XYZ file of C-alpha atoms in Angstrom:
227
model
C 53.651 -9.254 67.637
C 52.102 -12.594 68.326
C 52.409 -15.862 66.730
C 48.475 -15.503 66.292
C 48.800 -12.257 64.340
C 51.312 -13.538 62.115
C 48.894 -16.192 61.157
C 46.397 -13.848 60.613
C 48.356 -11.559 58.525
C 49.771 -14.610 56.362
C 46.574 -15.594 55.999
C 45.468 -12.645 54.427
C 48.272 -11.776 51.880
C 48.185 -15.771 50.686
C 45.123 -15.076 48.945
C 46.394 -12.230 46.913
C 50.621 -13.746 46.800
C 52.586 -16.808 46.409
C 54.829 -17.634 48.647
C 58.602 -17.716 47.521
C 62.164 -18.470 48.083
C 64.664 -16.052 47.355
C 68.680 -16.697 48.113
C 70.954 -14.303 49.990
C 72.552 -11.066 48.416
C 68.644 -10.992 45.528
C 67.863 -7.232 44.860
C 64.046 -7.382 45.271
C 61.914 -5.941 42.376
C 60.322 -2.713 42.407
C 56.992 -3.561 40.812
C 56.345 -6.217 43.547
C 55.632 -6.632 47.844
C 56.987 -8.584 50.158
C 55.867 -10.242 53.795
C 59.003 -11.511 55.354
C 58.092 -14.929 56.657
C 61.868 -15.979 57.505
C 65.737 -14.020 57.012
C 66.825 -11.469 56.813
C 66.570 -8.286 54.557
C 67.827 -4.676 54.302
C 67.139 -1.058 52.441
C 70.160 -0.572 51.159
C 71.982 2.540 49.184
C 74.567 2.243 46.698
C 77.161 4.602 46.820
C 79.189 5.869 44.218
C 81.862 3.411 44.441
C 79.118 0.721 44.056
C 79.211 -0.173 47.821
C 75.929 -1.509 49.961
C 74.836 1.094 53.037
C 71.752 -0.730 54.836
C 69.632 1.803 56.734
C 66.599 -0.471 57.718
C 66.846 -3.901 58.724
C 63.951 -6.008 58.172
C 62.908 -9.398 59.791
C 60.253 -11.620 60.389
C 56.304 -10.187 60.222
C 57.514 -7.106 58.186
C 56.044 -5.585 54.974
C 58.400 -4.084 52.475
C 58.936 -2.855 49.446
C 55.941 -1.175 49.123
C 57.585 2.625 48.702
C 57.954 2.619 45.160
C 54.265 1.149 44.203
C 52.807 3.915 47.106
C 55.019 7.031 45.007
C 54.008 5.961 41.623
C 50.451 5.753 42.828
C 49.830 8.674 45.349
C 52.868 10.470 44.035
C 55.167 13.059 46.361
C 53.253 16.642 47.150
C 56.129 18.846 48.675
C 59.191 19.694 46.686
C 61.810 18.543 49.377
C 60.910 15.154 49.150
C 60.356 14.967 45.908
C 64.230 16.886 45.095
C 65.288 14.447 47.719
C 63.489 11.299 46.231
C 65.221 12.038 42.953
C 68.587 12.185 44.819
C 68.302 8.778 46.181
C 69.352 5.075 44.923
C 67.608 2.405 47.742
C 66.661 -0.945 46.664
C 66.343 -3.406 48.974
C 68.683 -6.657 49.184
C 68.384 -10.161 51.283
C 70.901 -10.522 53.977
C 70.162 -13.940 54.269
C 68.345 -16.423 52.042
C 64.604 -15.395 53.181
C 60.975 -16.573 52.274
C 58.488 -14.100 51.397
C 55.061 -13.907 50.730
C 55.217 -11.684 47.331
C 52.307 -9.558 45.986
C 52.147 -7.621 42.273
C 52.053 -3.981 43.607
C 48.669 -3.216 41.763
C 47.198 -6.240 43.275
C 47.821 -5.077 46.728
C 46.616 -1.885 45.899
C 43.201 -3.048 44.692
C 42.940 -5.271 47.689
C 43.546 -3.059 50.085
C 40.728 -1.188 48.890
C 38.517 -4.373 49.054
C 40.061 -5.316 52.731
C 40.423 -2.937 55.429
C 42.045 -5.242 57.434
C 45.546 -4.838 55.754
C 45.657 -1.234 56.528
C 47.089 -1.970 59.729
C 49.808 -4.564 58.319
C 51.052 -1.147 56.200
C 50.476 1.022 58.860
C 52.496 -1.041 61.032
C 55.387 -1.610 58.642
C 55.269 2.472 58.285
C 55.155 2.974 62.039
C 58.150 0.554 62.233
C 60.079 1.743 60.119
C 59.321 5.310 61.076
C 60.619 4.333 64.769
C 63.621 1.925 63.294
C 64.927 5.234 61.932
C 63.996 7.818 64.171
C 65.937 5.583 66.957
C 68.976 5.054 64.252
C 69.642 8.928 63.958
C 68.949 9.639 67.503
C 71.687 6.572 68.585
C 74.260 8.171 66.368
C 74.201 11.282 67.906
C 73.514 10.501 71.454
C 75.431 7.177 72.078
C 79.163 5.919 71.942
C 80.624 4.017 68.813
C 80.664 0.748 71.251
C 77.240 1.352 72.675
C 75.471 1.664 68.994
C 77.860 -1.327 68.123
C 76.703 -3.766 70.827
C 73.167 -2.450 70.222
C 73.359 -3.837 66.857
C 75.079 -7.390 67.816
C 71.669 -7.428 70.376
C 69.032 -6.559 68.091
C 70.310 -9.551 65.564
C 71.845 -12.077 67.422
C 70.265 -15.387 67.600
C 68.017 -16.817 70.231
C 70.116 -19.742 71.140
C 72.080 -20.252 74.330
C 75.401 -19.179 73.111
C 73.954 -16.490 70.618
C 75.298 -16.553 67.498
C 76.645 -12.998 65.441
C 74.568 -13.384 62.052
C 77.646 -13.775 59.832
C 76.049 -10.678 57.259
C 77.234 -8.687 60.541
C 80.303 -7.972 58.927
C 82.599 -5.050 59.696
C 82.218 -3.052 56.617
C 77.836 -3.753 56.998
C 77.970 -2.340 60.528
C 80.264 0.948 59.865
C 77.989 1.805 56.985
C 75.128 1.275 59.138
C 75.947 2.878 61.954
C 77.981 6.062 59.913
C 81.575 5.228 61.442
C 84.957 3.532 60.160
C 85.075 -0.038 59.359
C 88.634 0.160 62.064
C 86.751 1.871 64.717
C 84.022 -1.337 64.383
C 87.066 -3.950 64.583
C 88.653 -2.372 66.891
C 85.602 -2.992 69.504
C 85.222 -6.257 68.308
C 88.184 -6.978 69.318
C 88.052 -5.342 72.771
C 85.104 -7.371 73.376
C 87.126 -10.279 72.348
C 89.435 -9.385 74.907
C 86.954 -9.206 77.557
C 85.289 -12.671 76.970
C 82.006 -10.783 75.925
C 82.235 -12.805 72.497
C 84.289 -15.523 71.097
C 84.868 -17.449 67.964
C 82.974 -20.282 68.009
C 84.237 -21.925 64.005
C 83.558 -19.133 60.844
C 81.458 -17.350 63.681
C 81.423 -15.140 66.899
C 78.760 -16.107 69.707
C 78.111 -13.985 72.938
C 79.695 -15.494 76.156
C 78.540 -12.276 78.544
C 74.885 -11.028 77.462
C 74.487 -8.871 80.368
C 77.651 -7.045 80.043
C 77.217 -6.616 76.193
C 73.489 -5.308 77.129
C 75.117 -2.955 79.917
C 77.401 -1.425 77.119
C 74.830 -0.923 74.761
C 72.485 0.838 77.648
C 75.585 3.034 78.289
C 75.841 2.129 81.811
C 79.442 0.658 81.710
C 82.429 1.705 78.898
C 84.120 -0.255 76.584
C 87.592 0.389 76.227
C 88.427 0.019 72.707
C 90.972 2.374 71.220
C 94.201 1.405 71.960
């Protein structure tokens, strides 16, 4: 999405939210909305053992947190999702500290009636977030533990020119993420190690070989992890 759109949707949630501040590791409220401006944030289940699993990752131009205010008002029609709604613990956490433009619920509701125009920020959030999870499922079925893992250290690495591994990347966020063991993740961190595709660069790893992580994550060369 453009810089220009980003303006434009901005624009139009300012009028009905105030923009806010919230630190790293904040459940967000149900009752309210949020338009990531900057950071990090993450749908997250908690298991049993009160442990975070993120499924959906969100970043910059993305609505969320707008599930629970769309159930409560247009409610769930077919018994499977509503016996697997009820089944279900997600809240949604910040990965890093992020700013937000945050809406009441109702409020958005009653504007979006008012303004057509932010029909296609939701429908674009859905759409994403549809496709975020369609290609999740598909990845961990179709692709190798160190293809989904490199995939992952792509999508979130940092634009700079030694990109920098987001230091919420941790071992235990990616195996829950990507449904494998927390050994299985360090164990092709540190074959990339090995291989000068990252490095340590202080309390962080940075990519060193882009193209070679991308060619692992395409599946086009192996990564030899597991001895």
């Amino acid at each position: 999405m453009s810089s220009r759109q980003f303006e434009i949707y901005e624009k139009h949630l300012k009028k009905i939210g105030k923009e806010v501040v919230i630190p790293k590791g904040t459940r967000l409220p149900s009752e309210n909305i949020y338009y990531l401006i900057e950071g990090v944030s993450a749908l997250t289940y908690l298991t049993p053992s009160g442990e975070e699993s993120s499924y959906i990752f969100f970043k910059q131009g993305m609505l969320l947190n707008f599930l629970p205010i769309l159930i409560h008002t247009t409610g769930l029609e077919i018994d499977i999702t509503r016996r697997r709604f009820s089944k279900i613990n997600h809240t949604i956490y910040t990965k890093t500290r992020c700013r937000f433009i945050c809406i009441p619920g109702e409020v958005f509701l009653d504007y979006l009636e008012k303004n057509p125009a932010l029909y296609m920020i939701l429908v674009r959030s859905l759409t994403e977030n549809m496709v975020n999870l369609l290609a999740l499922s598909t990845e961990i079925v179709s692709k190798s533990a160190s293809a989904r893992v490199c995939q992952v250290i792509l999508d979130f690495m940092s634009d700079d020119e030694e990109p920098v591994i987001p230091r919420f990347l941790t071992y235990t966020e990616i195996a829950f993420y990507l449904s494998m063991h927390e050994i299985t993740v360090a164990k092709i961190f540190k074959a990339l190690r090995r291989d000068n595709i990252i490095k340590k660069s202080g309390r962080s790893s940075v990519v060193v070989d882009v193209d070679t992580l991308t060619q692992i994550a395409d599946g086009a060369i192996d990564l030899h992890y597991k001895n």
